[in-house]
Amino acid sequence: MTRLKIGDEWWTAPAEGEDGNLVIVTGRSKVEPVMESGRFNDRVEVTWKYTPAEGGMPDDATARLMEQVDMALRGEFARDAVAVITGIYTGGGERNWVFYVSSLHSFQYRFNHALEPFETLPLTIYAEHDPEWNEYREMRSQTEIDEGE
Amino acid sequence: MNQLWLWIVISLAIGIISAFVFTSAVNRMAEVPEDTTDNAAGISKLSNIALNTVVFSILSFLIVWLIMAVLQRGPYAVM
């Protein structure tokens, strides 16, 4: 089996949420090999709702914990091709991680494994079949800033 | 590798090994000669092994599935 080359380059851009709040979008670039492999057909959205501080962002303590969780998830899913994190949205009282997944069963196992060191977090996980990567394409078209700009 | 295929391969391997062990143990207990030249007996032995392979493979698959389900329990579940 050939290994997929997954880029680890990210862009960050401000956007406006549905309720007009500021949302910081962090998107992953150079994921075309994964997208075109046809294996990552399910989209999983992990949502962490928090009490928003000023501007809809998390307070310092929550932000630090989120950063640790973020690192744990990136570390877990960097090792093999079960899931790829493609976007992270923060703002309006919630943080969302968007994954494209090749196996929901394996993803669930790996996700629980990654978050074992933490107390149980207020996370909800939603999955949807999205073989065309519509969410990712929409995020990219609306928020990606070309390096040349 | 997709985990389902991995489980199927593991289950088949366990099923084949178990079927051979089980069939030869049963034959030994029933005092059926291992090295038979009788065609019908040979075919019957083969079909026994095939049947046992299917049965043991299904059983192994279910057991592996159950073990994995227990191992994969955690506070977070995909809805």
Coordinates of C-alpha atoms in Angstrom, one line a residue:
Chain A
M1 CA 0.0 0.0 0.0
T2 CA 1.4 3.4 -0.9
R3 CA 1.6 6.0 1.8
L4 CA -0.5 9.1 1.3
K5 CA 1.4 12.3 1.4
I6 CA -0.5 14.6 3.7
G7 CA 0.6 18.2 3.9
D8 CA 1.1 19.8 7.3
E9 CA 0.7 23.4 6.2
W10 CA -2.1 25.5 7.6
W11 CA -3.7 28.9 6.9
T12 CA -5.6 30.9 9.4
A13 CA -8.2 33.5 8.6
P14 CA -10.9 35.4 10.4
A15 CA -14.5 34.7 9.3
E16 CA -18.0 35.6 10.4
G17 CA -20.2 33.0 12.0
E18 CA -23.9 32.4 11.3
D19 CA -24.8 34.7 14.3
G20 CA -22.3 37.4 13.2
N21 CA -19.6 36.4 15.7
L22 CA -15.9 36.4 14.8
V23 CA -14.7 32.8 14.0
I24 CA -11.1 32.1 13.5
V25 CA -10.7 29.4 10.8
T26 CA -7.6 27.3 10.6
G27 CA -7.5 25.2 7.4
R28 CA -5.1 22.6 6.2
S29 CA -3.6 23.0 2.7
K30 CA -2.1 20.4 0.4
V31 CA -4.6 17.7 1.2
E32 CA -5.4 16.8 -2.4
P33 CA -3.7 13.4 -2.3
V34 CA -6.0 12.4 0.6
M35 CA -9.1 14.0 -1.0
E36 CA -8.4 12.3 -4.3
S37 CA -7.6 8.9 -2.8
G38 CA -11.4 8.2 -2.5
R39 CA -10.9 6.6 0.9
F40 CA -11.8 9.4 3.3
N41 CA -15.5 9.6 2.6
D42 CA -16.9 10.5 6.0
R43 CA -16.7 13.9 7.7
V44 CA -16.6 14.0 11.5
E45 CA -17.1 17.2 13.4
V46 CA -16.0 17.4 17.0
T47 CA -17.6 20.3 18.9
W48 CA -16.5 21.7 22.2
K49 CA -18.9 24.3 23.6
Y50 CA -17.5 26.7 26.1
T51 CA -18.6 29.8 27.9
P52 CA -17.3 32.6 25.7
A53 CA -15.1 35.4 27.0
E54 CA -14.9 38.7 25.3
G55 CA -15.3 38.5 21.6
G56 CA -16.7 34.9 21.7
M57 CA -13.3 33.4 22.3
P58 CA -12.4 30.9 25.1
D59 CA -10.9 32.2 28.4
D60 CA -7.1 31.6 28.9
A61 CA -7.5 28.4 30.9
T62 CA -9.9 26.8 28.4
A63 CA -7.7 28.0 25.5
R64 CA -4.7 26.3 27.1
L65 CA -6.6 23.1 27.6
M66 CA -7.9 23.3 24.0
E67 CA -4.3 23.7 22.8
Q68 CA -3.3 20.5 24.6
V69 CA -6.2 18.6 23.2
D70 CA -5.4 19.9 19.8
M71 CA -1.8 18.7 20.0
A72 CA -3.0 15.3 21.3
L73 CA -5.4 14.9 18.3
R74 CA -2.8 16.1 15.8
G75 CA -0.3 13.7 17.2
E76 CA -2.6 10.7 17.2
F77 CA -3.8 11.2 13.7
A78 CA -0.5 12.1 12.2
R79 CA 0.8 8.6 12.6
D80 CA -1.4 6.8 10.0
A81 CA -4.2 7.3 7.6
V82 CA -7.3 6.8 9.7
A83 CA -8.4 10.4 9.7
V84 CA -7.1 13.8 8.6
I85 CA -7.8 17.0 10.4
T86 CA -8.8 19.5 7.7
G87 CA -10.2 22.5 9.7
I88 CA -10.4 24.0 13.1
Y89 CA -13.0 26.7 13.9
T90 CA -12.9 28.7 17.1
G91 CA -15.4 31.4 18.0
G92 CA -19.0 32.1 19.1
G93 CA -18.7 29.9 22.1
E94 CA -17.5 26.7 20.4
R95 CA -14.4 25.1 19.0
N96 CA -14.9 22.6 16.1
W97 CA -12.4 20.2 14.7
V98 CA -13.3 18.8 11.2
F99 CA -11.9 15.4 10.2
Y100 CA -12.2 13.4 7.1
V101 CA -12.2 9.7 8.0
S102 CA -11.6 6.4 6.3
S103 CA -13.1 4.3 9.0
L104 CA -15.5 5.6 11.7
H105 CA -14.9 2.6 13.9
S106 CA -11.1 3.1 13.9
F107 CA -11.6 6.8 14.3
Q108 CA -13.7 6.4 17.4
Y109 CA -11.0 4.1 19.0
R110 CA -8.2 6.4 18.1
F111 CA -10.0 9.5 19.3
N112 CA -10.8 7.9 22.7
H113 CA -7.1 6.8 22.9
A114 CA -5.8 10.3 22.1
L115 CA -8.0 11.9 24.8
E116 CA -7.3 9.3 27.5
P117 CA -4.9 11.6 29.5
F118 CA -7.6 14.2 29.9
E119 CA -10.6 14.5 32.1
T120 CA -13.8 13.8 30.2
L121 CA -14.3 16.9 28.0
P122 CA -17.7 18.5 26.9
L123 CA -17.4 17.2 23.4
T124 CA -20.1 16.1 20.9
I125 CA -19.2 14.2 17.8
Y126 CA -21.2 14.3 14.6
A127 CA -20.6 12.3 11.4
E128 CA -21.8 12.7 7.9
H129 CA -21.1 11.1 4.6
D130 CA -19.2 13.7 2.5
P131 CA -17.3 11.9 -0.3
E132 CA -17.0 15.1 -2.3
W133 CA -15.4 17.0 0.6
N134 CA -17.9 19.7 0.2
E135 CA -17.3 21.2 3.6
Y136 CA -13.6 21.4 3.0
R137 CA -14.0 23.0 -0.4
E138 CA -16.4 25.6 0.9
M139 CA -14.1 26.5 3.8
R140 CA -11.2 26.8 1.4
S141 CA -13.0 28.9 -1.1
Q142 CA -14.2 31.3 1.6
T143 CA -11.2 31.6 3.8
E144 CA -7.9 30.5 2.2
I145 CA -5.5 33.3 1.5
D146 CA -3.0 32.7 -1.3
E147 CA 0.6 33.2 -0.3
G148 CA 1.1 35.5 -3.2
E149 CA -1.6 37.9 -2.0
Chain B
M1 CA -5.4 -1.6 5.8
N2 CA -9.1 -1.5 6.5
Q3 CA -9.7 -3.1 9.9
L4 CA -12.7 -5.2 8.7
W5 CA -10.5 -7.0 6.2
L6 CA -7.8 -7.5 8.9
W7 CA -10.5 -9.1 11.1
I8 CA -11.7 -11.3 8.3
V9 CA -8.2 -12.5 7.5
I10 CA -7.4 -13.2 11.2
S11 CA -10.7 -15.0 11.7
L12 CA -10.2 -17.1 8.6
A13 CA -6.7 -18.1 9.7
I14 CA -8.0 -19.0 13.2
G15 CA -10.9 -20.9 11.6
I16 CA -8.7 -23.0 9.3
I17 CA -6.3 -23.9 12.1
S18 CA -9.1 -24.7 14.5
A19 CA -10.9 -26.8 11.9
F20 CA -7.9 -29.0 11.2
V21 CA -7.2 -29.4 14.9
F22 CA -10.8 -30.1 15.8
T23 CA -11.4 -32.5 12.9
S24 CA -8.2 -34.5 13.6
A25 CA -9.1 -34.7 17.3
V26 CA -12.6 -35.9 16.5
N27 CA -11.3 -38.5 14.0
R28 CA -8.7 -39.7 16.6
M29 CA -11.4 -40.1 19.2
A30 CA -13.6 -42.0 16.7
E31 CA -10.6 -44.1 15.7
V32 CA -10.9 -43.2 12.0
P33 CA -7.5 -43.8 10.3
E34 CA -5.8 -40.6 9.3
D35 CA -4.3 -42.1 6.2
T36 CA -7.3 -43.4 4.4
T37 CA -7.3 -44.5 0.8
D38 CA -11.0 -44.7 0.6
N39 CA -12.3 -41.9 -1.7
A40 CA -15.7 -41.4 0.0
A41 CA -14.0 -41.2 3.4
G42 CA -11.5 -38.7 2.0
I43 CA -14.2 -36.5 0.6
S44 CA -16.2 -36.7 3.8
K45 CA -13.1 -35.7 5.8
L46 CA -12.6 -32.7 3.5
S47 CA -16.2 -31.6 3.7
N48 CA -15.9 -31.9 7.5
I49 CA -12.9 -29.7 7.5
A50 CA -14.6 -27.2 5.2
L51 CA -17.7 -27.1 7.3
N52 CA -15.6 -26.7 10.5
T53 CA -13.6 -23.9 8.9
V54 CA -16.7 -22.0 8.2
V55 CA -18.1 -22.5 11.7
F56 CA -14.8 -21.7 13.4
S57 CA -14.2 -18.7 11.2
I58 CA -17.6 -17.2 12.0
L59 CA -17.1 -17.9 15.7
S60 CA -13.6 -16.3 15.6
F61 CA -14.9 -13.3 13.8
L62 CA -17.6 -12.8 16.4
I63 CA -15.1 -13.2 19.3
V64 CA -12.6 -10.8 17.7
W65 CA -15.4 -8.3 17.1
L66 CA -16.5 -8.6 20.7
I67 CA -13.0 -8.1 22.0
M68 CA -12.5 -5.0 19.8
A69 CA -15.8 -3.6 20.8
V70 CA -14.8 -3.9 24.5
L71 CA -11.4 -2.5 23.9
Q72 CA -12.8 0.5 22.0
R73 CA -15.1 1.7 24.7
G74 CA -14.5 5.2 25.7
P75 CA -16.5 8.3 26.8
Y76 CA -16.7 9.7 23.2
A77 CA -18.8 8.2 20.5
V78 CA -19.6 9.2 17.0
M79 CA -23.3 10.0 16.6

